[in-house]
Amino acid sequence: MRVLTLVAIAIVLMLQYRIWFGQNGLQDLRELRQEVARQAQANESLQQRNQLLAADIDDLRTALEAVEERARNELGLVRPDETFFRLIAVDEQEPDT
């Protein structure tokens, strides 16, 4: 009975050693959690960068549209394949008699 108890204790100690210090043990788990935290932080910074780039792209698209609109309205420019018609409102006043 005593030998069986010693063998059981030895097995438990060996398994505990593997859990705490062995491959895929708690040390590896701790390192993996730190790596996940570092990666999450890197992902966050990259997402912020992507949002800034998307905002820049939207600004450039809007700016190009704004420039084109100003060129059309203020300078009367048209594209080569377009025909431009300007309608001028005529004030209808009664002639002086």
PDB file of C-alpha atoms in Angstrom:
ATOM      1  CA  MET A   1       0.000   0.000   0.000  1.00  0.00           C
ATOM      2  CA  ARG A   2       2.859   2.357   0.849  1.00  0.00           C
ATOM      3  CA  VAL A   3       4.536   1.752  -2.517  1.00  0.00           C
ATOM      4  CA  LEU A   4       1.278   2.479  -4.334  1.00  0.00           C
ATOM      5  CA  THR A   5       0.919   5.768  -2.421  1.00  0.00           C
ATOM      6  CA  LEU A   6       4.504   6.772  -3.271  1.00  0.00           C
ATOM      7  CA  VAL A   7       3.959   5.946  -6.944  1.00  0.00           C
ATOM      8  CA  ALA A   8       0.724   7.978  -6.966  1.00  0.00           C
ATOM      9  CA  ILE A   9       2.480  10.929  -5.318  1.00  0.00           C
ATOM     10  CA  ALA A  10       5.353  10.669  -7.819  1.00  0.00           C
ATOM     11  CA  ILE A  11       2.901  10.677 -10.744  1.00  0.00           C
ATOM     12  CA  VAL A  12       1.036  13.678  -9.348  1.00  0.00           C
ATOM     13  CA  LEU A  13       4.303  15.569  -8.803  1.00  0.00           C
ATOM     14  CA  MET A  14       5.475  14.724 -12.319  1.00  0.00           C
ATOM     15  CA  LEU A  15       2.188  15.943 -13.801  1.00  0.00           C
ATOM     16  CA  GLN A  16       2.311  19.099 -11.702  1.00  0.00           C
ATOM     17  CA  TYR A  17       5.858  19.762 -12.891  1.00  0.00           C
ATOM     18  CA  ARG A  18       4.744  19.427 -16.517  1.00  0.00           C
ATOM     19  CA  ILE A  19       1.804  21.783 -15.903  1.00  0.00           C
ATOM     20  CA  TRP A  20       3.902  24.466 -14.245  1.00  0.00           C
ATOM     21  CA  PHE A  21       7.240  24.205 -16.038  1.00  0.00           C
ATOM     22  CA  GLY A  22       6.866  21.901 -19.035  1.00  0.00           C
ATOM     23  CA  GLN A  23       6.130  22.544 -22.673  1.00  0.00           C
ATOM     24  CA  ASN A  24       2.678  24.149 -23.142  1.00  0.00           C
ATOM     25  CA  GLY A  25       2.610  24.856 -19.421  1.00  0.00           C
ATOM     26  CA  LEU A  26       1.651  27.964 -17.534  1.00  0.00           C
ATOM     27  CA  GLN A  27       4.794  29.834 -18.578  1.00  0.00           C
ATOM     28  CA  ASP A  28       3.942  29.332 -22.240  1.00  0.00           C
ATOM     29  CA  LEU A  29       0.359  30.384 -21.523  1.00  0.00           C
ATOM     30  CA  ARG A  30       1.584  33.587 -19.886  1.00  0.00           C
ATOM     31  CA  GLU A  31       3.864  34.341 -22.840  1.00  0.00           C
ATOM     32  CA  LEU A  32       1.057  33.689 -25.317  1.00  0.00           C
ATOM     33  CA  ARG A  33      -1.272  36.039 -23.433  1.00  0.00           C
ATOM     34  CA  GLN A  34       1.383  38.753 -23.557  1.00  0.00           C
ATOM     35  CA  GLU A  35       1.834  38.170 -27.288  1.00  0.00           C
ATOM     36  CA  VAL A  36      -1.935  38.404 -27.819  1.00  0.00           C
ATOM     37  CA  ALA A  37      -2.007  41.693 -25.885  1.00  0.00           C
ATOM     38  CA  ARG A  38       0.861  43.086 -27.994  1.00  0.00           C
ATOM     39  CA  GLN A  39      -0.874  41.993 -31.185  1.00  0.00           C
ATOM     40  CA  ALA A  40      -4.179  43.529 -30.079  1.00  0.00           C
ATOM     41  CA  GLN A  41      -2.399  46.827 -29.448  1.00  0.00           C
ATOM     42  CA  ALA A  42      -0.736  46.670 -32.868  1.00  0.00           C
ATOM     43  CA  ASN A  43      -4.117  45.912 -34.462  1.00  0.00           C
ATOM     44  CA  GLU A  44      -5.669  48.896 -32.709  1.00  0.00           C
ATOM     45  CA  SER A  45      -2.995  51.261 -34.003  1.00  0.00           C
ATOM     46  CA  LEU A  46      -3.349  49.848 -37.522  1.00  0.00           C
ATOM     47  CA  GLN A  47      -7.131  50.275 -37.395  1.00  0.00           C
ATOM     48  CA  GLN A  48      -6.682  53.909 -36.382  1.00  0.00           C
ATOM     49  CA  ARG A  49      -4.244  54.388 -39.249  1.00  0.00           C
ATOM     50  CA  ASN A  50      -6.704  52.780 -41.684  1.00  0.00           C
ATOM     51  CA  GLN A  51      -9.460  55.113 -40.472  1.00  0.00           C
ATOM     52  CA  LEU A  52      -7.213  58.138 -41.039  1.00  0.00           C
ATOM     53  CA  LEU A  53      -6.335  56.919 -44.528  1.00  0.00           C
ATOM     54  CA  ALA A  54     -10.006  56.312 -45.342  1.00  0.00           C
ATOM     55  CA  ALA A  55     -10.819  59.842 -44.172  1.00  0.00           C
ATOM     56  CA  ASP A  56      -8.009  61.206 -46.356  1.00  0.00           C
ATOM     57  CA  ILE A  57      -9.366  59.297 -49.362  1.00  0.00           C
ATOM     58  CA  ASP A  58     -12.858  60.669 -48.750  1.00  0.00           C
ATOM     59  CA  ASP A  59     -11.460  64.199 -48.435  1.00  0.00           C
ATOM     60  CA  LEU A  60      -9.560  63.835 -51.700  1.00  0.00           C
ATOM     61  CA  ARG A  61     -12.622  62.518 -53.505  1.00  0.00           C
ATOM     62  CA  THR A  62     -14.780  65.300 -52.113  1.00  0.00           C
ATOM     63  CA  ALA A  63     -12.129  67.890 -52.842  1.00  0.00           C
ATOM     64  CA  LEU A  64     -11.902  66.789 -56.476  1.00  0.00           C
ATOM     65  CA  GLU A  65     -15.655  66.982 -56.801  1.00  0.00           C
ATOM     66  CA  ALA A  66     -15.659  70.414 -55.179  1.00  0.00           C
ATOM     67  CA  VAL A  67     -12.936  71.654 -57.516  1.00  0.00           C
ATOM     68  CA  GLU A  68     -14.836  70.363 -60.534  1.00  0.00           C
ATOM     69  CA  GLU A  69     -18.057  72.005 -59.341  1.00  0.00           C
ATOM     70  CA  ARG A  70     -16.324  75.356 -58.845  1.00  0.00           C
ATOM     71  CA  ALA A  71     -14.694  75.133 -62.269  1.00  0.00           C
ATOM     72  CA  ARG A  72     -18.071  74.454 -63.855  1.00  0.00           C
ATOM     73  CA  ASN A  73     -20.024  77.132 -61.989  1.00  0.00           C
ATOM     74  CA  GLU A  74     -17.510  79.945 -61.702  1.00  0.00           C
ATOM     75  CA  LEU A  75     -15.363  79.473 -64.797  1.00  0.00           C
ATOM     76  CA  GLY A  76     -17.918  77.873 -67.115  1.00  0.00           C
ATOM     77  CA  LEU A  77     -15.648  74.941 -67.922  1.00  0.00           C
ATOM     78  CA  VAL A  78     -17.016  71.757 -69.453  1.00  0.00           C
ATOM     79  CA  ARG A  79     -15.549  68.427 -70.378  1.00  0.00           C
ATOM     80  CA  PRO A  80     -14.665  67.828 -74.039  1.00  0.00           C
ATOM     81  CA  ASP A  81     -17.527  65.362 -74.568  1.00  0.00           C
ATOM     82  CA  GLU A  82     -20.196  67.546 -72.920  1.00  0.00           C
ATOM     83  CA  THR A  83     -22.553  70.181 -74.229  1.00  0.00           C
ATOM     84  CA  PHE A  84     -23.314  72.938 -71.783  1.00  0.00           C
ATOM     85  CA  PHE A  85     -26.593  74.846 -71.771  1.00  0.00           C
ATOM     86  CA  ARG A  86     -27.017  77.858 -69.525  1.00  0.00           C
ATOM     87  CA  LEU A  87     -30.535  79.041 -68.882  1.00  0.00           C
ATOM     88  CA  ILE A  88     -30.861  82.659 -67.949  1.00  0.00           C
ATOM     89  CA  ALA A  89     -33.992  83.806 -66.204  1.00  0.00           C
ATOM     90  CA  VAL A  90     -35.620  86.860 -67.765  1.00  0.00           C
ATOM     91  CA  ASP A  91     -37.413  89.251 -65.462  1.00  0.00           C
ATOM     92  CA  GLU A  92     -40.869  89.926 -66.799  1.00  0.00           C
ATOM     93  CA  GLN A  93     -41.651  93.545 -66.122  1.00  0.00           C
ATOM     94  CA  GLU A  94     -44.385  95.637 -67.649  1.00  0.00           C
ATOM     95  CA  PRO A  95     -42.989  98.047 -70.186  1.00  0.00           C
ATOM     96  CA  ASP A  96     -43.201 101.714 -69.285  1.00  0.00           C
ATOM     97  CA  THR A  97     -45.820 103.449 -71.392  1.00  0.00           C
TER      98      THR A  97
END
